[in-house]
Short mmCIF file of C-alpha atoms in Angstrom, two decimals:
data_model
loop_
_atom_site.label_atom_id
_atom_site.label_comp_id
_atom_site.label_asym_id
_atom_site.label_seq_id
_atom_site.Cartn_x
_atom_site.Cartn_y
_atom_site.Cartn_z
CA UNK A 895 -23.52 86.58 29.57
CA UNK A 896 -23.86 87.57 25.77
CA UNK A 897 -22.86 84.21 24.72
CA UNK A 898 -24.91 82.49 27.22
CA UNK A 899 -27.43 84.44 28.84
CA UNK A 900 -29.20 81.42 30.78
CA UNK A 901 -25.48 81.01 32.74
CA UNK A 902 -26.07 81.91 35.84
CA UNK A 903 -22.06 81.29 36.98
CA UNK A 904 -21.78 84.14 34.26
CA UNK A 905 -23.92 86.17 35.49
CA UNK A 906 -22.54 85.62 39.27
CA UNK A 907 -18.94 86.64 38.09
CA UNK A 908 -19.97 89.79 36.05
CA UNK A 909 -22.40 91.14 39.66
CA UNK A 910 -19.56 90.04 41.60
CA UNK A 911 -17.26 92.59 39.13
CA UNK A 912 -19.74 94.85 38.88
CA UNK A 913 -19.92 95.13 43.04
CA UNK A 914 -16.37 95.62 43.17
CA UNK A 915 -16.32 98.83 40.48
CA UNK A 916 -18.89 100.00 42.84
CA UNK A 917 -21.89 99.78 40.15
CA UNK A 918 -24.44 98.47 43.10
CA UNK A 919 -27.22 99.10 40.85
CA UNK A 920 -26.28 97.02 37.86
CA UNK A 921 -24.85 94.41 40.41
CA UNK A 922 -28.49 94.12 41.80
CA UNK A 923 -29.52 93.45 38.43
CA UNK A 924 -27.08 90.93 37.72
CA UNK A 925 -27.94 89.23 40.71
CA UNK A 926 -31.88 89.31 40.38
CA UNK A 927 -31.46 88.08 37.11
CA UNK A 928 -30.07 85.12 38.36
CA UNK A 929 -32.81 84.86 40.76
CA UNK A 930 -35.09 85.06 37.50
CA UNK A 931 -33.25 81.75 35.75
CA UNK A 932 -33.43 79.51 38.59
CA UNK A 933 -31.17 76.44 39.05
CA UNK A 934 -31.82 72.95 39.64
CA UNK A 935 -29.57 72.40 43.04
CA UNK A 936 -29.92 76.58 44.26
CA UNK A 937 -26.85 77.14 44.79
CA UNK A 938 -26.85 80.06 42.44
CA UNK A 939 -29.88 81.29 44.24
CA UNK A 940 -28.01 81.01 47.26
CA UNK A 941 -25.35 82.78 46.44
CA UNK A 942 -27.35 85.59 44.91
CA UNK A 943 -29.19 86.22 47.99
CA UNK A 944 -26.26 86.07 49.54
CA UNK A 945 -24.91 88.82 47.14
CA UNK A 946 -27.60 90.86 47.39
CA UNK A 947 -27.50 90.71 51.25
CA UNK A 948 -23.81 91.92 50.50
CA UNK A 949 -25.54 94.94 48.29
CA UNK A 950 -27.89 96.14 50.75
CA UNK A 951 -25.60 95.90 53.56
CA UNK A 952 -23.08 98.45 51.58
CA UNK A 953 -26.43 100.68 50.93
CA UNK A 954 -27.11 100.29 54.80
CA UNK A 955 -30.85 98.80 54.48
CA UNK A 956 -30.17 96.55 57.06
CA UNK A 957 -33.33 95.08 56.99
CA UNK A 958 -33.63 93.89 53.34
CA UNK A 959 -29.91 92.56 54.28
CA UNK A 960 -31.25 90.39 56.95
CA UNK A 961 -34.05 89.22 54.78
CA UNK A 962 -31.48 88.24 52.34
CA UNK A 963 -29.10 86.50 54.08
CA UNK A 964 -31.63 84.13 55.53
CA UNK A 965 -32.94 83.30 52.18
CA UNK A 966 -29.48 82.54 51.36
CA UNK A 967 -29.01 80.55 54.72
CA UNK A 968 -32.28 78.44 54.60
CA UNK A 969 -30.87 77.15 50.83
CA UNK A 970 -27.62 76.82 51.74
CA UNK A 971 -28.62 74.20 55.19
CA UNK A 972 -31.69 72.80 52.30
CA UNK A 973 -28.32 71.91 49.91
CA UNK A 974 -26.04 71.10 53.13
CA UNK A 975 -23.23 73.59 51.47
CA UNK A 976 -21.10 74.24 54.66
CA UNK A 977 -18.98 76.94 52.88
CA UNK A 978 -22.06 78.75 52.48
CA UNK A 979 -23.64 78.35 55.47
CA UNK A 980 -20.26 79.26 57.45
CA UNK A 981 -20.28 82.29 55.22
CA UNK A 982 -23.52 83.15 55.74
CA UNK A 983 -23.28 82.61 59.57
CA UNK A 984 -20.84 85.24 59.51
CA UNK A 985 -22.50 87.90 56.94
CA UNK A 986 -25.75 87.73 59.88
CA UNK A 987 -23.42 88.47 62.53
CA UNK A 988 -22.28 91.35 61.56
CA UNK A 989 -25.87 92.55 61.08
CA UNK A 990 -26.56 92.00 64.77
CA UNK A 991 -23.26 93.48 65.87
CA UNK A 992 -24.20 96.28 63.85
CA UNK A 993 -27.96 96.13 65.50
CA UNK A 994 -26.31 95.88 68.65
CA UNK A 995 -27.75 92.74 69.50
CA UNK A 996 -24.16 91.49 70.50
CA UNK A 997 -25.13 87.99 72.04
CA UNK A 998 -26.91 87.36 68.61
CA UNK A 999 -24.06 88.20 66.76
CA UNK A 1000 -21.50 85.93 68.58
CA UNK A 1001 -23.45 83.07 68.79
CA UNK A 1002 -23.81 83.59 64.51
CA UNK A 1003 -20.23 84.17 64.51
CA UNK A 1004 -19.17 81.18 66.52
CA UNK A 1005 -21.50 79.40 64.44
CA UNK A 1006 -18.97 80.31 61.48
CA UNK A 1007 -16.32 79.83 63.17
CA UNK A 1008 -17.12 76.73 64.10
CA UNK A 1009 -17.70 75.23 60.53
CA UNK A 1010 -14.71 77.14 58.86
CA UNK A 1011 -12.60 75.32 61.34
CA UNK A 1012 -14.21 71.49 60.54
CA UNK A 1013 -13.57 72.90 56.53
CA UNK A 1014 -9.83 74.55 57.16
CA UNK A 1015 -10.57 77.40 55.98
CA UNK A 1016 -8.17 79.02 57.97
CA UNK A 1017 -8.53 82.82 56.81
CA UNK A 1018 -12.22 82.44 57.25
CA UNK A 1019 -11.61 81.25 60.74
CA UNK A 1020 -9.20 84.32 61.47
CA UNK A 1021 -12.04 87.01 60.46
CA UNK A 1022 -14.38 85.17 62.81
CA UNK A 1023 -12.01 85.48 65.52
CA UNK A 1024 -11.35 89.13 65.07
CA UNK A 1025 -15.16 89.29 64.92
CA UNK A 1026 -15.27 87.79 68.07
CA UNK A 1027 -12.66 90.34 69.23
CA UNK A 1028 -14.94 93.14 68.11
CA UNK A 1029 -17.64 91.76 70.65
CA UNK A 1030 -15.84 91.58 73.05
CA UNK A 1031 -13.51 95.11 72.97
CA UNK A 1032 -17.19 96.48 72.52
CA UNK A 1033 -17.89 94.76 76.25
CA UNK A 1034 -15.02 96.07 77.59
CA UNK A 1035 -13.92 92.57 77.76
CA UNK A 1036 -10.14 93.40 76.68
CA UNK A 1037 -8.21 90.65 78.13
CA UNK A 1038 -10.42 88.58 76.05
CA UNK A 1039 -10.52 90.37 73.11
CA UNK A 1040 -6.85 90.73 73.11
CA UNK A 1041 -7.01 86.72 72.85
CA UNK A 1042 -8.82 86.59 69.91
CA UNK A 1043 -6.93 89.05 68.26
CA UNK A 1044 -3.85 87.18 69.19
CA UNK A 1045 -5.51 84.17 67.42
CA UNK A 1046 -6.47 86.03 64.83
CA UNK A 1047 -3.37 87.60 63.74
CA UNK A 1048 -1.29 84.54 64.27
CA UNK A 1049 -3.73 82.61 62.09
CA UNK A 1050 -3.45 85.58 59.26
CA UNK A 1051 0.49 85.38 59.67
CA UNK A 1052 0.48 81.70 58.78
CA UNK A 1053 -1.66 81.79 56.06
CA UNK A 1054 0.44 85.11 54.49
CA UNK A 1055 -2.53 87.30 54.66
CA UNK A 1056 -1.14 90.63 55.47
CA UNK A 1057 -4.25 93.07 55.35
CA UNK A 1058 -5.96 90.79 57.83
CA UNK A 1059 -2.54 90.86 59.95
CA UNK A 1060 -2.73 94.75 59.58
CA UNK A 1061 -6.30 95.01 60.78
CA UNK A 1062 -5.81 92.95 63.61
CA UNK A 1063 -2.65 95.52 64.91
CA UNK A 1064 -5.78 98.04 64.33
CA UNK A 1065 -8.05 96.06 66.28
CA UNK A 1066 -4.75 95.73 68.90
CA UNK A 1067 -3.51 99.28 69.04
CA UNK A 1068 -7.35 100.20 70.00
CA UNK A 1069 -7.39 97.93 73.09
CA UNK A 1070 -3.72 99.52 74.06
CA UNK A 1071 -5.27 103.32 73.35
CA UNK A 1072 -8.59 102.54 75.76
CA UNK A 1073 -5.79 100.99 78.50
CA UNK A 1074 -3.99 104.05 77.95
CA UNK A 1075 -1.10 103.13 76.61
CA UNK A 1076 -0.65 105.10 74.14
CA UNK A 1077 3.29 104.44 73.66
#
């Protein structure tokens, strides 16, 4: 960014760094800069919604987060950048499971789901079945939950991904606890 401070890629790695060392503050910054430059396609607007949805979810203002993420949804479907939208999809849903508008939420994450499968992106379609899960252990659907998880985990075993095979046994030893078995 000091050798190029019209980059916008630049300055979406360094709020993207930033986020992760837990500045939030100078990651905003970083992000509404790029906001400030612009870009000819918007995918770096997109993203930096997106980001910033990411930021205010962390600082739980769930409404700015909301706002956010559908600026970064109506760009991404404007561009037709499925990544994003699948992403995106998925970022919204757990707003409304959070919200505890659960029918929202699935219906967002299924959306998600449903493009990360068309794109194999196979860890992204794990997560959205152990969001699914979530939904429906909330319900005390567990049977069904149990399913997803199942999916889930198997999916995060093939691709190697062992904290998302770890949270699913979470996810799984919570269904076993609320059946009572605790062994």
């Amino acid at each position: 960014t000091e050798l190029d401070p019209f980059n916008a890629n630049a300055w979406n790695g360094l709020g993207r760094i930033l986020y992760r060392l837990g500045n939030l503050d100078e990651s905003q910054q970083a992000f509404e800069y790029i906001l400030k430059l612009g870009d000819k396609n918007g995918l770096f607007q997109a993203v930096a919604y997106g980001s910033l949805g990411v930021i205010f979810q962390a600082l739980g203002k769930l409404d700015e987060t909301e706002e956010y993420y559908f600026k970064a949804l109506e760009i991404f479907k404007s561009i037709g950048h499925q990544e994003g939208m699948a992403t995106t999809y998925g970022n919204l849903g757990s707003i409304y499971e959070i919200l505890g508008e659960l029918d929202k939420a699935v219906d967002l994450y299924t959306k998600s789901l449903d493009i990360s499968k068309v794109l194999n992106r196979h860890e992204s379609v794990a997560n959205q079945y152990k969001n699914l899960g979530s939904i429906y252990q909330t319900r005390s659907e567990l049977g069904k939950a149990e399913e997803l998880y199942l999916k889930s985990y198997e999916i995060f075993k093939s691709c190697g991904v062992l904290e998302g095979m770890a949270s699913v046994y979470c996810c799984l030893g919570n269904i076993c606890t609320k059946r009572g078995g605790l062994d």
